[in-house]
mmCIF file of C-alpha atoms (C1' of nucleotides) in Angstrom:
data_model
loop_
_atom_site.group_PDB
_atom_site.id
_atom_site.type_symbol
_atom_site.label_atom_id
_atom_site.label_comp_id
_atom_site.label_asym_id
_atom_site.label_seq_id
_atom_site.Cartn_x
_atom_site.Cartn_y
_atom_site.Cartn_z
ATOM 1 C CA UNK A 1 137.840 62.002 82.342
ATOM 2 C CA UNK A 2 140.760 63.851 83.877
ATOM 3 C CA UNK A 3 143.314 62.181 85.875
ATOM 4 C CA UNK A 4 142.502 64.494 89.164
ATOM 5 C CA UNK A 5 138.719 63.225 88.673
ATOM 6 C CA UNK A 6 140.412 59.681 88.851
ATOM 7 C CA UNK A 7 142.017 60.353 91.977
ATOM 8 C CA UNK A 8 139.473 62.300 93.578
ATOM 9 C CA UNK A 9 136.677 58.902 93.004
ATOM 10 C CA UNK A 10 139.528 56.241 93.507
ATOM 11 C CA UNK A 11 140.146 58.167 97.097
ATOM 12 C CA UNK A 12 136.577 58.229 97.924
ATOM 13 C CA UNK A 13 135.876 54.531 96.527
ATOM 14 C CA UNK A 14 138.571 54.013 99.647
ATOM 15 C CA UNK A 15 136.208 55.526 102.217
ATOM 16 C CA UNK A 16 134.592 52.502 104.352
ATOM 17 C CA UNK A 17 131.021 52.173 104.730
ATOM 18 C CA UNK A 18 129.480 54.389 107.967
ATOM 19 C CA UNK A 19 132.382 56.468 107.407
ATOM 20 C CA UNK A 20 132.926 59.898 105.772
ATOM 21 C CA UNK A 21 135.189 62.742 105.117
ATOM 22 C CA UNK A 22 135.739 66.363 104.068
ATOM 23 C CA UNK A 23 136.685 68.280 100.626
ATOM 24 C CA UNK A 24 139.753 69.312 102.570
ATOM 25 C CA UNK A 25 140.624 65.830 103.744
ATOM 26 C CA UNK A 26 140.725 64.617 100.179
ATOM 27 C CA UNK A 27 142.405 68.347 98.815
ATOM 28 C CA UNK A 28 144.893 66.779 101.653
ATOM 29 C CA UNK A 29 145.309 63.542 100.178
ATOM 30 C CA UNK A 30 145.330 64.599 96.889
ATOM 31 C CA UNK A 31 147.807 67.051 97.656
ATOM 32 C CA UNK A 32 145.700 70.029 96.270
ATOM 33 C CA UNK A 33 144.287 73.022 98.151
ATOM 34 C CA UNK A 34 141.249 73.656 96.911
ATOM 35 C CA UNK A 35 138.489 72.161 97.972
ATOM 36 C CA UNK A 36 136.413 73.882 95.365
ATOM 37 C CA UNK A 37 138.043 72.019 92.352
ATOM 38 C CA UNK A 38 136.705 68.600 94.345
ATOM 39 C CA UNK A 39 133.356 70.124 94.069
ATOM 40 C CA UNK A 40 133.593 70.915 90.936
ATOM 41 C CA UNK A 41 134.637 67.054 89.946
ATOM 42 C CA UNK A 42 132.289 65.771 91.821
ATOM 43 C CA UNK A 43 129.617 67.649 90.740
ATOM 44 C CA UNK A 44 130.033 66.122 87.047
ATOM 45 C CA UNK A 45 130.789 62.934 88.443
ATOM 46 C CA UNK A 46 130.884 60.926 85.008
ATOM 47 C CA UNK A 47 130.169 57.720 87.305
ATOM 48 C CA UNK A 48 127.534 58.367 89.805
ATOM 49 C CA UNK A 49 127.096 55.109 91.320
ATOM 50 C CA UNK A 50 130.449 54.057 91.413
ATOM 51 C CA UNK A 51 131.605 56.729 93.710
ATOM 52 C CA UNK A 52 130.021 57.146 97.320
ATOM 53 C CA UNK A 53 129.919 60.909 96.872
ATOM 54 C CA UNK A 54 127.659 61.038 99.427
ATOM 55 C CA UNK A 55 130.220 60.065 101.762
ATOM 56 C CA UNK A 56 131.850 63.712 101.394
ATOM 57 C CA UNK A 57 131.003 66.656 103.867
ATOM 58 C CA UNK A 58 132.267 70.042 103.835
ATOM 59 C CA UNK A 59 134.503 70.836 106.755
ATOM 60 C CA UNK A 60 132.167 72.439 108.420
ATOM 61 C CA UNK A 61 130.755 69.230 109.171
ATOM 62 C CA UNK A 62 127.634 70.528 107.615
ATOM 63 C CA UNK A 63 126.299 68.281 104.335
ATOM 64 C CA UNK A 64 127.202 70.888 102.024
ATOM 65 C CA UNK A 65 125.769 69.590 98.815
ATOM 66 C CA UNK A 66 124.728 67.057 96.556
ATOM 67 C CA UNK A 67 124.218 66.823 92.415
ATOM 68 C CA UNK A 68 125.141 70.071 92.445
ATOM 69 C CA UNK A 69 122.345 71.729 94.922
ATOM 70 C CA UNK A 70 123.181 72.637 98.705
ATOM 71 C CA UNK A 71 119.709 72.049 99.687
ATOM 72 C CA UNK A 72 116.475 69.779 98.057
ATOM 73 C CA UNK A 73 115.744 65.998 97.533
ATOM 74 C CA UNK A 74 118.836 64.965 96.403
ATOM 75 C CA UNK A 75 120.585 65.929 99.705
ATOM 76 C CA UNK A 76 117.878 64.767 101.468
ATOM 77 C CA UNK A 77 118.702 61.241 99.998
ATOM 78 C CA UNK A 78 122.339 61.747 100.535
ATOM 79 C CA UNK A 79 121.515 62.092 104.198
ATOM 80 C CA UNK A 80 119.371 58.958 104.202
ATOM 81 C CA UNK A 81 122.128 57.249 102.519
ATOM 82 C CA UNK A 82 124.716 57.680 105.195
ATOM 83 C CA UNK A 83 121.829 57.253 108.042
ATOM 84 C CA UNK A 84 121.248 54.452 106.335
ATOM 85 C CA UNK A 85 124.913 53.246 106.508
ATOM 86 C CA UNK A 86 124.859 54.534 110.346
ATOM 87 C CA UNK A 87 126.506 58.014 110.151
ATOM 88 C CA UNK A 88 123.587 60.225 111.419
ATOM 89 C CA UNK A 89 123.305 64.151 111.717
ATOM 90 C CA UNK A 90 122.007 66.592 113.857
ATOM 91 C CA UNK A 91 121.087 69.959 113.178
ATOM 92 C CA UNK A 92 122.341 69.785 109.879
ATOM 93 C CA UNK A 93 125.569 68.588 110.981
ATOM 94 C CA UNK A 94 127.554 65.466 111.602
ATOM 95 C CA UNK A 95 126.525 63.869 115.118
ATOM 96 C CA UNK A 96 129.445 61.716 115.531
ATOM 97 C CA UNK A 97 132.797 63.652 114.083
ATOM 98 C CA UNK A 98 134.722 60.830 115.111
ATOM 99 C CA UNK A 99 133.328 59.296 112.199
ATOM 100 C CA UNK A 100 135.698 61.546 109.819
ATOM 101 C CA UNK A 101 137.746 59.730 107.705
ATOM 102 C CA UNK A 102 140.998 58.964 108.163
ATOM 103 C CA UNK A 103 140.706 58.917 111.435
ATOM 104 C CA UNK A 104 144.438 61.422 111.536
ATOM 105 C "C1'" DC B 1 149.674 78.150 75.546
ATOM 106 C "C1'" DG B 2 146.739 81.824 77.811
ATOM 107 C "C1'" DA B 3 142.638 83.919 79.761
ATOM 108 C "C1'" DG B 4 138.252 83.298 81.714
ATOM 109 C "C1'" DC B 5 134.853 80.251 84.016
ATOM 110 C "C1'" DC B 6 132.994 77.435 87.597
ATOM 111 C "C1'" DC B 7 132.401 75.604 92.310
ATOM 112 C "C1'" DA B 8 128.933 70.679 96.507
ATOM 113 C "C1'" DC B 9 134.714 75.682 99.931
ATOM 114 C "C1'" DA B 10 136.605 78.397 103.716
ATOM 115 C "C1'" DA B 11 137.080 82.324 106.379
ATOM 116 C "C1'" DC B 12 135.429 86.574 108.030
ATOM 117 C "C1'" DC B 13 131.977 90.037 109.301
ATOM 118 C "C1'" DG C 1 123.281 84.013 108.003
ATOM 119 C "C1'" DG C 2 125.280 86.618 104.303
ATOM 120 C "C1'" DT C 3 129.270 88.370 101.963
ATOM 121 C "C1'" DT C 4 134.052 88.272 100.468
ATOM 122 C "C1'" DG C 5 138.350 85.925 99.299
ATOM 123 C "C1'" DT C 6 140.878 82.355 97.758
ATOM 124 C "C1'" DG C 7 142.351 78.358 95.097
ATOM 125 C "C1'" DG C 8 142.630 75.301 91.271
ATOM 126 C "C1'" DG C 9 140.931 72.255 87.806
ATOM 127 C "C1'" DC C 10 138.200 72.772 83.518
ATOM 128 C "C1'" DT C 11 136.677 74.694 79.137
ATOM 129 C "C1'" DC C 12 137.195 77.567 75.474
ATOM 130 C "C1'" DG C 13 139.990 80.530 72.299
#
DNA sequence: CGAGCCCACAACC
DNA sequence: GGTTGTGGGCTCG
Protein backbone atom coordinates (compact mmCIF):
# COMPACT_ATOMS: atom_id res chain seq x y z
CA UNK A 1 0.00 0.00 0.00
CA UNK A 2 1.30 3.36 -1.16
CA UNK A 3 0.32 6.50 0.43
CA UNK A 4 -1.25 7.97 -3.06
CA UNK A 5 -3.43 4.59 -3.09
CA UNK A 6 -4.49 5.83 0.49
CA UNK A 7 -5.56 9.03 -0.69
CA UNK A 8 -6.99 8.09 -3.84
CA UNK A 9 -9.68 5.32 -1.65
CA UNK A 10 -9.94 7.73 1.44
CA UNK A 11 -11.21 10.50 -1.33
CA UNK A 12 -13.54 8.16 -2.92
CA UNK A 13 -14.76 6.54 0.55
CA UNK A 14 -15.88 10.54 0.77
CA UNK A 15 -18.12 10.30 -2.30
CA UNK A 16 -21.95 10.12 -1.03
CA UNK A 17 -24.16 7.48 -2.12
CA UNK A 18 -26.11 8.34 -5.75
CA UNK A 19 -23.23 10.44 -6.34
CA UNK A 20 -20.08 10.09 -8.51
CA UNK A 21 -17.07 11.67 -9.95
CA UNK A 22 -14.23 11.69 -12.50
CA UNK A 23 -10.37 10.48 -12.56
CA UNK A 24 -9.70 14.16 -13.11
CA UNK A 25 -11.84 15.35 -10.24
CA UNK A 26 -9.87 13.21 -7.84
CA UNK A 27 -6.20 13.94 -9.98
CA UNK A 28 -7.75 17.54 -8.82
CA UNK A 29 -8.12 16.79 -5.33
CA UNK A 30 -5.26 14.88 -5.03
CA UNK A 31 -3.34 17.46 -6.57
CA UNK A 32 -1.92 15.13 -9.36
CA UNK A 33 -2.45 15.32 -13.12
CA UNK A 34 -2.77 12.19 -14.26
CA UNK A 35 -5.65 10.55 -14.31
CA UNK A 36 -3.98 7.43 -15.55
CA UNK A 37 -1.96 6.80 -12.27
CA UNK A 38 -5.75 6.73 -10.51
CA UNK A 39 -6.46 3.99 -12.88
CA UNK A 40 -3.73 2.34 -12.33
CA UNK A 41 -4.45 2.34 -8.27
CA UNK A 42 -7.59 1.52 -8.66
CA UNK A 43 -7.21 -1.14 -10.80
CA UNK A 44 -5.16 -3.13 -7.98
CA UNK A 45 -7.37 -1.88 -5.48
CA UNK A 46 -5.89 -3.99 -2.45
CA UNK A 47 -9.48 -3.37 -0.77
CA UNK A 48 -12.24 -3.92 -3.16
CA UNK A 49 -15.16 -3.55 -1.06
CA UNK A 50 -14.08 -0.89 0.97
CA UNK A 51 -13.79 1.58 -1.79
CA UNK A 52 -16.93 2.52 -4.02
CA UNK A 53 -14.78 2.39 -7.14
CA UNK A 54 -17.65 2.14 -8.97
CA UNK A 55 -18.51 5.53 -8.11
CA UNK A 56 -15.61 6.82 -10.56
CA UNK A 57 -16.31 7.82 -14.31
CA UNK A 58 -13.96 9.01 -16.78
CA UNK A 59 -14.51 12.59 -17.78
CA UNK A 60 -16.05 11.83 -20.58
CA UNK A 61 -18.89 10.97 -18.57
CA UNK A 62 -18.70 7.63 -20.19
CA UNK A 63 -18.17 4.45 -17.50
CA UNK A 64 -14.78 3.94 -18.59
CA UNK A 65 -13.87 0.78 -16.78
CA UNK A 66 -14.06 -1.56 -14.12
CA UNK A 67 -11.50 -4.48 -12.57
CA UNK A 68 -9.44 -3.53 -15.06
CA UNK A 69 -11.75 -4.16 -18.37
CA UNK A 70 -13.56 -1.16 -20.26
CA UNK A 71 -16.28 -3.37 -21.31
CA UNK A 72 -17.87 -7.06 -19.87
CA UNK A 73 -19.76 -8.18 -16.66
CA UNK A 74 -17.94 -6.46 -14.29
CA UNK A 75 -18.92 -3.02 -15.73
CA UNK A 76 -22.10 -4.18 -16.31
CA UNK A 77 -22.41 -4.63 -12.44
CA UNK A 78 -20.73 -1.38 -11.82
CA UNK A 79 -23.56 0.19 -13.76
CA UNK A 80 -26.20 -1.70 -11.79
CA UNK A 81 -24.49 -0.62 -8.74
CA UNK A 82 -24.88 3.08 -9.21
CA UNK A 83 -28.54 2.47 -10.89
CA UNK A 84 -29.03 0.81 -8.04
CA UNK A 85 -27.93 3.76 -5.80
CA UNK A 86 -30.03 6.11 -8.35
CA UNK A 87 -27.32 7.51 -10.71
CA UNK A 88 -28.57 6.08 -14.09
CA UNK A 89 -26.95 6.28 -17.69
CA UNK A 90 -27.89 6.68 -21.03
CA UNK A 91 -26.18 5.74 -24.01
CA UNK A 92 -23.31 4.74 -22.21
CA UNK A 93 -23.08 7.90 -20.47
CA UNK A 94 -24.09 9.67 -17.32
CA UNK A 95 -27.90 10.87 -17.59
CA UNK A 96 -27.81 13.31 -14.88
CA UNK A 97 -24.15 15.22 -14.86
CA UNK A 98 -25.33 17.21 -12.14
CA UNK A 99 -24.73 14.25 -10.22
CA UNK A 100 -20.74 14.83 -10.47
CA UNK A 101 -19.13 15.08 -7.42
CA UNK A 102 -18.22 17.90 -5.81
CA UNK A 103 -20.70 19.64 -7.07
CA UNK A 104 -17.66 22.82 -7.99
C1' DC B 1 18.80 6.28 -7.36
C1' DG B 2 17.57 5.53 -12.38
C1' DA B 3 15.20 3.57 -16.32
C1' DG B 4 11.32 1.22 -18.01
C1' DC B 5 6.47 -0.28 -17.40
C1' DC B 6 1.60 0.24 -16.93
C1' DC B 7 -2.95 2.50 -17.29
C1' DA B 8 -10.12 1.97 -15.78
C1' DC B 9 -7.15 8.94 -19.37
C1' DA B 10 -7.53 12.89 -22.46
C1' DA B 11 -7.21 15.10 -26.67
C1' DC B 12 -7.07 15.04 -31.52
C1' DC B 13 -7.95 13.27 -36.16
C1' DG C 1 -14.39 5.21 -33.48
C1' DG C 2 -9.47 4.72 -33.67
C1' DT C 3 -4.95 6.59 -32.95
C1' DT C 4 -1.55 9.49 -30.67
C1' DG C 5 0.24 12.06 -26.73
C1' DT C 6 0.80 12.93 -22.21
C1' DG C 7 1.42 12.26 -17.27
C1' DG C 8 2.73 9.99 -13.12
C1' DG C 9 2.81 6.37 -9.80
C1' DC C 10 4.74 1.64 -9.61
C1' DT C 11 8.05 -2.10 -10.18
C1' DC C 12 12.33 -3.72 -11.13
C1' DG C 13 17.46 -3.24 -11.55
Amino acid sequence: MTPFQQRVYEFIREIPRGRVTTYARIGNALHCRSAQAIGQALKRNPLSPEVPCHRVIRADLTFGGYFGKTSGAKVREKIALLKAEGVEFTDGKLTDPSRLWPDD
